[in-house]
CSV table of C-alpha atoms and ligand atoms in Angstrom, one decimal:
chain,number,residue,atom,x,y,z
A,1,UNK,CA,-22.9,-0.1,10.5
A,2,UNK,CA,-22.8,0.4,6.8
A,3,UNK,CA,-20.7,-0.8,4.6
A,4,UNK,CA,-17.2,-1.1,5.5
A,5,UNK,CA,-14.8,0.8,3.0
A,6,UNK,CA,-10.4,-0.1,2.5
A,7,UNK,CA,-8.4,2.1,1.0
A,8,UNK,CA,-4.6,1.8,0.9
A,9,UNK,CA,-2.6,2.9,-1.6
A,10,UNK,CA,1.2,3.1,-2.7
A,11,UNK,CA,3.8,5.3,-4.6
A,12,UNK,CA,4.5,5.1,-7.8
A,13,UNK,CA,8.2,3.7,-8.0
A,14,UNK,CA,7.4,1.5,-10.9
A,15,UNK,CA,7.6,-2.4,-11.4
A,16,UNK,CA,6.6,-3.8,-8.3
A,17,UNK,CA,8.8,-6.9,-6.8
A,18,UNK,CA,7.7,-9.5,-4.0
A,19,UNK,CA,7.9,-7.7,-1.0
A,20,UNK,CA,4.8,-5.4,-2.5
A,21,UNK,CA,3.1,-8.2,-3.3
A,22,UNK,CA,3.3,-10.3,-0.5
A,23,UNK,CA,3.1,-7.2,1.9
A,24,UNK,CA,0.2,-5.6,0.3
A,25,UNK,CA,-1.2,-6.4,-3.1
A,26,UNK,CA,-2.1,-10.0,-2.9
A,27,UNK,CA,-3.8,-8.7,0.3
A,28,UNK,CA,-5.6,-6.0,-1.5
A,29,UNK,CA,-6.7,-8.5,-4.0
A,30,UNK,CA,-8.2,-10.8,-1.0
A,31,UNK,CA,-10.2,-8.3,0.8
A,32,UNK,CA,-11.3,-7.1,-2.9
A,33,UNK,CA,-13.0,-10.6,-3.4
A,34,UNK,CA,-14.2,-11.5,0.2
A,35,UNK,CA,-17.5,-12.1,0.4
A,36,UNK,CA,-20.0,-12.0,3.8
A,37,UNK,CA,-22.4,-15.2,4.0
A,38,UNK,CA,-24.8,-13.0,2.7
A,39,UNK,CA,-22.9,-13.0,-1.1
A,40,UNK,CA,-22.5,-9.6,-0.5
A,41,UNK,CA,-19.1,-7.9,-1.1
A,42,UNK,CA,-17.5,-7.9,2.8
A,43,UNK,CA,-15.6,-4.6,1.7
A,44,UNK,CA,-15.7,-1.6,-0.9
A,45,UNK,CA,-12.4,-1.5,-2.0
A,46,UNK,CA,-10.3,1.6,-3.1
A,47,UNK,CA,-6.4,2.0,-4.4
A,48,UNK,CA,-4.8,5.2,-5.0
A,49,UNK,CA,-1.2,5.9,-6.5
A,50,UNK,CA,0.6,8.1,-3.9
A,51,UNK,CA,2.1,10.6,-6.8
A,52,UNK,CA,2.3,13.4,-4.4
A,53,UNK,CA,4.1,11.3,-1.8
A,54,UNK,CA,6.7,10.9,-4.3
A,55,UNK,CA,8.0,14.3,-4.4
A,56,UNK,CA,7.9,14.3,-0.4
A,57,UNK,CA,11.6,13.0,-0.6
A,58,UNK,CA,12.7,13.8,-4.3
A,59,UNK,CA,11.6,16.7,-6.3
A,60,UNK,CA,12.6,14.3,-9.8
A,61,UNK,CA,9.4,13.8,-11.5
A,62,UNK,CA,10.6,12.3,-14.8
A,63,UNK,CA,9.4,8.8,-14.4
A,64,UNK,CA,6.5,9.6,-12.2
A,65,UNK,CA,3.7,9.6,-14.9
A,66,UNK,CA,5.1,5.8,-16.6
A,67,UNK,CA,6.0,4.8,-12.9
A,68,UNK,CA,2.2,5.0,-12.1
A,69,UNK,CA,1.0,3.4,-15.2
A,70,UNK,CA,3.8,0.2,-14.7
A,71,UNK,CA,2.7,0.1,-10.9
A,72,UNK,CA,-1.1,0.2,-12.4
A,73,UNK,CA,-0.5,-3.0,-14.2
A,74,UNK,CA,1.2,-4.7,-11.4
A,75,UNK,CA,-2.1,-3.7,-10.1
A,76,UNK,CA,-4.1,-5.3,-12.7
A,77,UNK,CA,-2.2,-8.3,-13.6
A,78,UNK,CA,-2.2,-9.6,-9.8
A,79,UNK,CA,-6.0,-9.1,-10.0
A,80,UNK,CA,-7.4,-5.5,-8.8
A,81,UNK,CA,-10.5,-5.5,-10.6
A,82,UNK,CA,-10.8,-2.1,-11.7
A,83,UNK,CA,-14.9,-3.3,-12.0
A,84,UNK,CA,-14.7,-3.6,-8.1
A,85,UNK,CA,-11.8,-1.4,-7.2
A,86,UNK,CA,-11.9,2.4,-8.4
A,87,UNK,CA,-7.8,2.3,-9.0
A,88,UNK,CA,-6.7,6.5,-8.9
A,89,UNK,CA,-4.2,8.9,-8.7
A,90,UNK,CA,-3.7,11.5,-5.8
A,91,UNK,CA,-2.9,14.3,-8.1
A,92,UNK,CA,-5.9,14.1,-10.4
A,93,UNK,CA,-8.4,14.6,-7.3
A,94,UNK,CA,-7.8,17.6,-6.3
A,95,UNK,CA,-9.6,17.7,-2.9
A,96,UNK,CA,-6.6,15.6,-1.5
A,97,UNK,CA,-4.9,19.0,-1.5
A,98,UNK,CA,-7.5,20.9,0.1
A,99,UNK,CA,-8.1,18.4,2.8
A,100,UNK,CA,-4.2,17.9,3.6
A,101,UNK,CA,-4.1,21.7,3.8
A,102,UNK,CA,-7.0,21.8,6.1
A,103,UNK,CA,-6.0,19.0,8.2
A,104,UNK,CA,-2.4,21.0,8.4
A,105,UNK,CA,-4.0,22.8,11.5
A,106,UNK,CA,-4.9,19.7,13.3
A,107,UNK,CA,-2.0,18.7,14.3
A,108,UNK,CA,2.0,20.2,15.9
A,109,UNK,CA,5.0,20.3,13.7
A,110,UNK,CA,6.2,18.5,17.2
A,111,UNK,CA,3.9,15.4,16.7
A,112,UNK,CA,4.8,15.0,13.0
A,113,UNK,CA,8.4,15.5,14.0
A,114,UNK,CA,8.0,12.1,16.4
A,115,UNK,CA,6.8,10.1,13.6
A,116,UNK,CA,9.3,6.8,13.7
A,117,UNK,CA,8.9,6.3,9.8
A,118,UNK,CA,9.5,9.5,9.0
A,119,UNK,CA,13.2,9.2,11.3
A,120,UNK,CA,14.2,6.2,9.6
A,121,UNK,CA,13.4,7.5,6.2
A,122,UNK,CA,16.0,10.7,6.7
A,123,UNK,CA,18.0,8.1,8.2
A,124,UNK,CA,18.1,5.7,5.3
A,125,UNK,CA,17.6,8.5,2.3
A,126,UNK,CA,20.8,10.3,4.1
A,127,UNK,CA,18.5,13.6,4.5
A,128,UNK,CA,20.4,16.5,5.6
A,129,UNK,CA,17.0,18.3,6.1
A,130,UNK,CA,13.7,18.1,5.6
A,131,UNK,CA,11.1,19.7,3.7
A,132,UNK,CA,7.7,21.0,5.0
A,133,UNK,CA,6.1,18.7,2.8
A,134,UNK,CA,8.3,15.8,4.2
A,135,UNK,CA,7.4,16.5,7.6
A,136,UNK,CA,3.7,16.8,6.9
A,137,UNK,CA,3.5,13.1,4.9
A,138,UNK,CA,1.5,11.4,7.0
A,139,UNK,CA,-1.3,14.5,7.3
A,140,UNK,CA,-1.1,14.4,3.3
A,141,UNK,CA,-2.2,10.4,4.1
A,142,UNK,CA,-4.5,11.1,6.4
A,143,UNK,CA,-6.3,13.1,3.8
A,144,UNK,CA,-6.2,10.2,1.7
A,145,UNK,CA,-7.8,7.8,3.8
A,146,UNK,CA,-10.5,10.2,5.2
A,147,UNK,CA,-11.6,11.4,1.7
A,148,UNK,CA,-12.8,8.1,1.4
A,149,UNK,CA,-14.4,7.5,5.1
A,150,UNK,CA,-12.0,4.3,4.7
A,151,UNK,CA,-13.1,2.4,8.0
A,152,UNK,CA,-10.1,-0.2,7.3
A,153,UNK,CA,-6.7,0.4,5.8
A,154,UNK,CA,-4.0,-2.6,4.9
A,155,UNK,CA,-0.7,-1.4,5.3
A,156,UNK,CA,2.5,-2.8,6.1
A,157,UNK,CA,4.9,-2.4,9.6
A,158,UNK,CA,5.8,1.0,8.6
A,159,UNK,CA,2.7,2.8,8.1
A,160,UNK,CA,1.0,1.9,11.9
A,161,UNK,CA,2.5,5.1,12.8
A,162,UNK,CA,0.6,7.0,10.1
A,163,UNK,CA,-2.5,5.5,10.4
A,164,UNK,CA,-2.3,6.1,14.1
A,165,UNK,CA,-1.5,9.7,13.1
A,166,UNK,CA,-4.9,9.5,11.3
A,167,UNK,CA,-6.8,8.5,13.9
A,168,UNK,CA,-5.5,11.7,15.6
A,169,UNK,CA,-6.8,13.5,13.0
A,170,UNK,CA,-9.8,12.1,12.4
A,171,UNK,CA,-10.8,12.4,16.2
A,172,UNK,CA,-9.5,16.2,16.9
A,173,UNK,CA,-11.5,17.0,13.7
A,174,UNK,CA,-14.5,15.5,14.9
A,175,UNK,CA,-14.2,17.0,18.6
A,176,UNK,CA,-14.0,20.5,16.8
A,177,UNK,CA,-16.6,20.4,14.1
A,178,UNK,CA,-18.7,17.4,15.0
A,179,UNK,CA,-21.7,19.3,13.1
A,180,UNK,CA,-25.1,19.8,14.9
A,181,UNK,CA,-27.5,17.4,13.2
A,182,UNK,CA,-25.5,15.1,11.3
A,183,UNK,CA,-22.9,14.7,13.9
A,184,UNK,CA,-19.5,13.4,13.1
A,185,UNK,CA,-18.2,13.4,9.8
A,186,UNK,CA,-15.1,10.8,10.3
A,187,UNK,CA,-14.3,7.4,11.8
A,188,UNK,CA,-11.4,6.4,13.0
A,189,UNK,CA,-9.9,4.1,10.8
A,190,UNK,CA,-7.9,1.1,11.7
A,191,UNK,CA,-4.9,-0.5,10.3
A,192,UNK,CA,-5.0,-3.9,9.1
A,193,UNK,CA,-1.3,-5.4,8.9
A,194,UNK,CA,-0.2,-8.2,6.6
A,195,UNK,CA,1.7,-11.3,7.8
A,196,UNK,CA,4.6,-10.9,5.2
A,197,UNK,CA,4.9,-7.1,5.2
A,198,UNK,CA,8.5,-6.9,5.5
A,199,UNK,CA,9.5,-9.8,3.1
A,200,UNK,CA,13.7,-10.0,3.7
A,201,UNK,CA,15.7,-9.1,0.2
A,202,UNK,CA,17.5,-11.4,-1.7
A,203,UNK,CA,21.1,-10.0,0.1
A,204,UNK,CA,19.6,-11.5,3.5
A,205,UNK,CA,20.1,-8.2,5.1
A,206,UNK,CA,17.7,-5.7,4.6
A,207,UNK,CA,13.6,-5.5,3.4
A,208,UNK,CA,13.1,-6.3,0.1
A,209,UNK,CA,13.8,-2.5,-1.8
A,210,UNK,CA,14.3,-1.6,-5.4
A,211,UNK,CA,17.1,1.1,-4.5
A,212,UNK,CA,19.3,-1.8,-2.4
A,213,UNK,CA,18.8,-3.6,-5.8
A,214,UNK,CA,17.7,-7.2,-3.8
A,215,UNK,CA,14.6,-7.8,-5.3
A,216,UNK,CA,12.5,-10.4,-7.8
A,217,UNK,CA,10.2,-8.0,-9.5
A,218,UNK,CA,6.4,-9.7,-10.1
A,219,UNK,CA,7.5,-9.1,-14.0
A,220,UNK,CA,10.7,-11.7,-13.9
A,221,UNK,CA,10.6,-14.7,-15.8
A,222,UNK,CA,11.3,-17.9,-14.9
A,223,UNK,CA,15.0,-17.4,-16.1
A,224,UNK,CA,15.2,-13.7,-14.1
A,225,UNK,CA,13.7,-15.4,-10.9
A,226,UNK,CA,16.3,-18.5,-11.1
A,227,UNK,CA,19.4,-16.1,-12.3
A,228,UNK,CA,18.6,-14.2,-8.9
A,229,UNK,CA,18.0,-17.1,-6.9
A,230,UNK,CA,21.4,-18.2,-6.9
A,231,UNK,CA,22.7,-15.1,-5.7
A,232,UNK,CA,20.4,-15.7,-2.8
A,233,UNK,CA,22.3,-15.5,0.6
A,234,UNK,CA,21.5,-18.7,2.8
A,235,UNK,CA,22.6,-20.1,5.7
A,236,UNK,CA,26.4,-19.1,6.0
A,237,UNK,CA,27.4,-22.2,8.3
A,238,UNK,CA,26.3,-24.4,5.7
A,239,UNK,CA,28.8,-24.7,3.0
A,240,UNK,CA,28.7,-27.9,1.9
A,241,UNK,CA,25.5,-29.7,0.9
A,242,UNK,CA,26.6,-32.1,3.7
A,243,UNK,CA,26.3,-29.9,6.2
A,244,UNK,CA,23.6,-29.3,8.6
A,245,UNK,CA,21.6,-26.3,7.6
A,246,UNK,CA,19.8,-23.9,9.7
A,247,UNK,CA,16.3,-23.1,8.1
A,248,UNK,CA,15.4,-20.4,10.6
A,249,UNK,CA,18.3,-18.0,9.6
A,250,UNK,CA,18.0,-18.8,5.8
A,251,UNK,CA,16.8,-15.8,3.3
A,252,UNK,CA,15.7,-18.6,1.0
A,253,UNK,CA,13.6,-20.5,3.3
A,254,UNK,CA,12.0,-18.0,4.2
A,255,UNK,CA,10.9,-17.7,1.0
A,256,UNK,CA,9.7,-21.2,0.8
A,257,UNK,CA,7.8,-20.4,3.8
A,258,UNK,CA,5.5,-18.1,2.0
A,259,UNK,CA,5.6,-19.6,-1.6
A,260,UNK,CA,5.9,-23.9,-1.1
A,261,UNK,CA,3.3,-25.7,0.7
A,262,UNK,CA,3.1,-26.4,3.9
A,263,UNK,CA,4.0,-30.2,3.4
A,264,UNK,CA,6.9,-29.2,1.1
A,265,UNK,CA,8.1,-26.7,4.1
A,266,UNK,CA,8.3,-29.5,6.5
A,267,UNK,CA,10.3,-32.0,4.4
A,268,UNK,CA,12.8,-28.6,2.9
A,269,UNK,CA,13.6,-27.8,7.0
A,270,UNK,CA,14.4,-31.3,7.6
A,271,UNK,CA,16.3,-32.1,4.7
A,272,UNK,CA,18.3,-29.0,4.7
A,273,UNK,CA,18.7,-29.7,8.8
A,274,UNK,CA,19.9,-33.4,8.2
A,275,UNK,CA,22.2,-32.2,5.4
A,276,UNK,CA,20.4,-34.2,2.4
A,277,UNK,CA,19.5,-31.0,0.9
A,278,UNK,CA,21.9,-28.8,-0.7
A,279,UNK,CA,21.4,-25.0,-1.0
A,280,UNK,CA,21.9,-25.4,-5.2
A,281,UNK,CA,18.5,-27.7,-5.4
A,282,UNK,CA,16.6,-25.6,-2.7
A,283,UNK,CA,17.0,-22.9,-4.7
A,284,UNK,CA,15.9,-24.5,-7.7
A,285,UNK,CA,12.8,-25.8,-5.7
A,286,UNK,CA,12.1,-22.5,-4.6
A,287,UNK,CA,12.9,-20.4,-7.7
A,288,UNK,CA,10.0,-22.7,-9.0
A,289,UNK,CA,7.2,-21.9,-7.0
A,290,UNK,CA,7.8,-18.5,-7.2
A,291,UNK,CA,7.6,-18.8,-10.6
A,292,UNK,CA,4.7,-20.5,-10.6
A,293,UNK,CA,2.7,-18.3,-8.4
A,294,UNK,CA,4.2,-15.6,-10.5
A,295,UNK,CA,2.9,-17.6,-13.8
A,296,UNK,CA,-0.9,-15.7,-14.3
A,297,UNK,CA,0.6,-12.7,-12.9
A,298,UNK,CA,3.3,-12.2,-16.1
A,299,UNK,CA,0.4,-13.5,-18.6
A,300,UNK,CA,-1.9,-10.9,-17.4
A,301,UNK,CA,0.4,-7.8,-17.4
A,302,UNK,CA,1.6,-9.1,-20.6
A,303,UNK,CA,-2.0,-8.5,-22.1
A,304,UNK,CA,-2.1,-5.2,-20.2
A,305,UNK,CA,1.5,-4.5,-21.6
A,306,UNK,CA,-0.3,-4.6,-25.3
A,307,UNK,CA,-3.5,-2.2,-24.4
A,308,UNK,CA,-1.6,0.7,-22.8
A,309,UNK,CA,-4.8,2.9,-23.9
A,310,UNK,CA,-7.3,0.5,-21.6
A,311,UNK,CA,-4.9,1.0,-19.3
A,312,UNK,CA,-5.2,4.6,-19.3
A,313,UNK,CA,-8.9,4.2,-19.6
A,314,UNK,CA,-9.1,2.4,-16.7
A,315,UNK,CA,-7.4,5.0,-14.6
A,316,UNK,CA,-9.5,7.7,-15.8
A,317,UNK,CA,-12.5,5.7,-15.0
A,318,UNK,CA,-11.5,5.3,-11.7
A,319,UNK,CA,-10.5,9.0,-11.4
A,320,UNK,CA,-14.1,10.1,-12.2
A,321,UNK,CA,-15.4,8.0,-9.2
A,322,UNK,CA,-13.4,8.9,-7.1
A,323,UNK,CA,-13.7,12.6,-7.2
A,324,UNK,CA,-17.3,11.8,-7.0
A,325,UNK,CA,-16.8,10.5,-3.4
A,326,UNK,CA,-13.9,12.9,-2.6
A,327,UNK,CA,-16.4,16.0,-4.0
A,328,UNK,CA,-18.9,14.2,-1.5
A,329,UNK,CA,-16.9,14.3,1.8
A,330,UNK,CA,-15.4,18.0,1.1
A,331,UNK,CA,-19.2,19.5,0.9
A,332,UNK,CA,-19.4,18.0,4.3
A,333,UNK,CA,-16.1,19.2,5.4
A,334,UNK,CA,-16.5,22.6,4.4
A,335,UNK,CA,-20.5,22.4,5.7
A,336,UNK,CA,-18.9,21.4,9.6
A,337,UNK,CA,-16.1,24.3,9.1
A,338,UNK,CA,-18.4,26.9,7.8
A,339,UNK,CA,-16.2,27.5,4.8
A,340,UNK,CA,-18.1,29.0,2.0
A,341,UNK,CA,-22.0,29.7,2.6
A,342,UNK,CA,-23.6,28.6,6.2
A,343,UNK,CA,-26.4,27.1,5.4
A,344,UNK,CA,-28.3,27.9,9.3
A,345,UNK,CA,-29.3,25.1,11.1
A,346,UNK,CA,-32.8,25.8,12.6
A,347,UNK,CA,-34.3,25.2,15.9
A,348,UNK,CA,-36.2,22.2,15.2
A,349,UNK,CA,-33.0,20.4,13.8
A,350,UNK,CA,-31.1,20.8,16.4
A,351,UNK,CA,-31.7,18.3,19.1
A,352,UNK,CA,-30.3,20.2,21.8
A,353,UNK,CA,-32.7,23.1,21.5
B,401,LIG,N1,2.6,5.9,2.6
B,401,LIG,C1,2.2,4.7,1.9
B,401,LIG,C2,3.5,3.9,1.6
B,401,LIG,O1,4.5,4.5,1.4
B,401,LIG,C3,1.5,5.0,0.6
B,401,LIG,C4,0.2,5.7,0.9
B,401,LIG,C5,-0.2,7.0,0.6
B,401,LIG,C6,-0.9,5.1,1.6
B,401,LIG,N2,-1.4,7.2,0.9
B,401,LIG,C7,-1.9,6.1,1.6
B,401,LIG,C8,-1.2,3.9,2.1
B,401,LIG,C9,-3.2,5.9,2.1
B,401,LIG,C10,-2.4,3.6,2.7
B,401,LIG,C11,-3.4,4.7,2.7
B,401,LIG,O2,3.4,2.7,1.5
């Protein structure tokens, strides 16, 4: 087994809030850093900006360029090491187009057409219909994964079903051009899913989500985070500070569950429970650890805030390797297909002859 390589990625839809952190990026940043006993890096580690996927449901392409760069120092500033990491985006490497497009004949319209996330995006983006491109999303994903012969890919809930369609891909691709001597040119790659992936918004009601306007973006100060805090629904039985709370149904506790400490968790259930904690100071309480977790993160993109141009740099670094690798994987590709010259495999190559 060689090395075992993570890619995931995201769209570009600017600042990033909690619900990206906590479902993906601080998870990123983990595998990033883990090490094997042997001091070796456990994982090679890649992140690409989904700009592409952006247009798949709106053809507005205004923001996309400064939405990339402000998700890139969300990137940065919670600690992808662009050292470790190549960071990239999808429309800069061109192969991504030429793999989706080959991939495009591995698979039915009807499959794509089953694709859960893809029925409660229409659902939720009030789609009267849907483009080509729409439909073939997760073959565009596929594409990005298999470029990079990602073995693992950390996703939240909502991409299982396209990971699973890239599995399918990976494995009718391989049945059909498995190639004579060097055999099988993908794995299969699995999903790896987060604990927190579908962080509730501040409204209590639905994933945290820029466009429903409930979120605490990794960029709030102190001040932001408290301000939003308050408008934080909790448990709607408790109304007094008196009363006995219900921690289990609470939007903010379950905030506290991922941000305050175990031993602070215990005594915030059964203070709020016994009615000796009011809603206004659990806030407060938990407003703070946010805000402290969130502490490095703001110092960091402030730096990156200054250097826009290593920014930039940074992104064109990572562009150059990963076209490298991309380049790589599409000489293979296009070997297994026969697309372009056949170089012959002879006799004594060939094990079955
Ligand atoms: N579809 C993913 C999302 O919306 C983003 C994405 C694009 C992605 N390409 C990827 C995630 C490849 C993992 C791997 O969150």
């Amino acid at each position: 087994m060689g090395t075992q390589r993570i890619l995931s990625g995201m769209r570009p839809t600017g600042k990033l809030h909690l619900g990206h952190y906590t479902g993906a990026l601080e998870n990123w940043v983990e595998q990033q850093n883990l090490l094997l006993d042997t001091g070796e890096r456990a994982y090679e580690t890649c992140f690409l900006i989904a700009d592409y996927h952006n247009l798949t449901t709106s053809l507005e392409t205004v923001d996309i360029y400064n939405h990339s760069l402000d998700m890139l120092i969300d990137w940065l500033a919670a600690g992808i090491d662009p050292e470790k990491s190549p960071v990239f985006r999808q429309s800069q490497v061109k192969e991504h187009a030429e793999l989706f497009l080959l991939f495009a004949m591995l698979i039915t319209s009807a499959r794509l057409e089953r694709n859960p996330t893809l029925k409660e995006q229409v659902r939720d983006l009030n789609m009267e219909s849907l483009t080509y491109g729409h439909l073939g999303y997760p073959v565009l994903q596929s594409a990005d994964i298999l470029l990079y012969k990602a073995n693992v890919v950390p996703v939240g809930e909502d991409q299982i079903p396209h990971v699973e369609i890239t599995r399918e891909i990976a494995r009718k691709f391989n049945n059909q051009y498995a190639h004579p001597v060097k055999g099988e040119v993908f794995a299969e790659p699995a999903p790896k899913i987060t604990k927190f992936s579908r962080l509730v918004g501040l409204d209590g009601k639905a994933k945290m989500s820029k466009s429903l306007g409930n979120t605490i973006f990794l960029s709030d100060n102190p001040d932001d985070v408290l301000k939003k805090m308050r408008t934080a629904v909790t448990d709607t039985l408790k109304v007094r500070k008196n009363d006995p709370g219900h921690p289990e149904v609470c939007t903010v506790f379950s905030y506290h569950a991922k941000f305050s400490s175990p031993e602070q968790l215990d005594t915030i259930a059964n203070d709020c429970r016994a009615g000796t904690l009011g809603c206004v100071d659990c806030k407060k309480l938990c407003a703070a650890n946010i805000s402290q977790e969130l502490a490095p993160i703001l110092e960091k993109r402030r730096h990156y805030e200054a250097r826009l141009d290593e920014v930039k740099e940074i992104l064109a670094e990572g562009e150059i390797k990963a076209k490298q690798i991309a380049n790589a994987t599409m000489q293979e590709v296009r070997e297994a297909m026969q697309l372009g010259e056949i170089k012959r495999v002879t006799c004594r190559e060939k094990p079955s002859c």
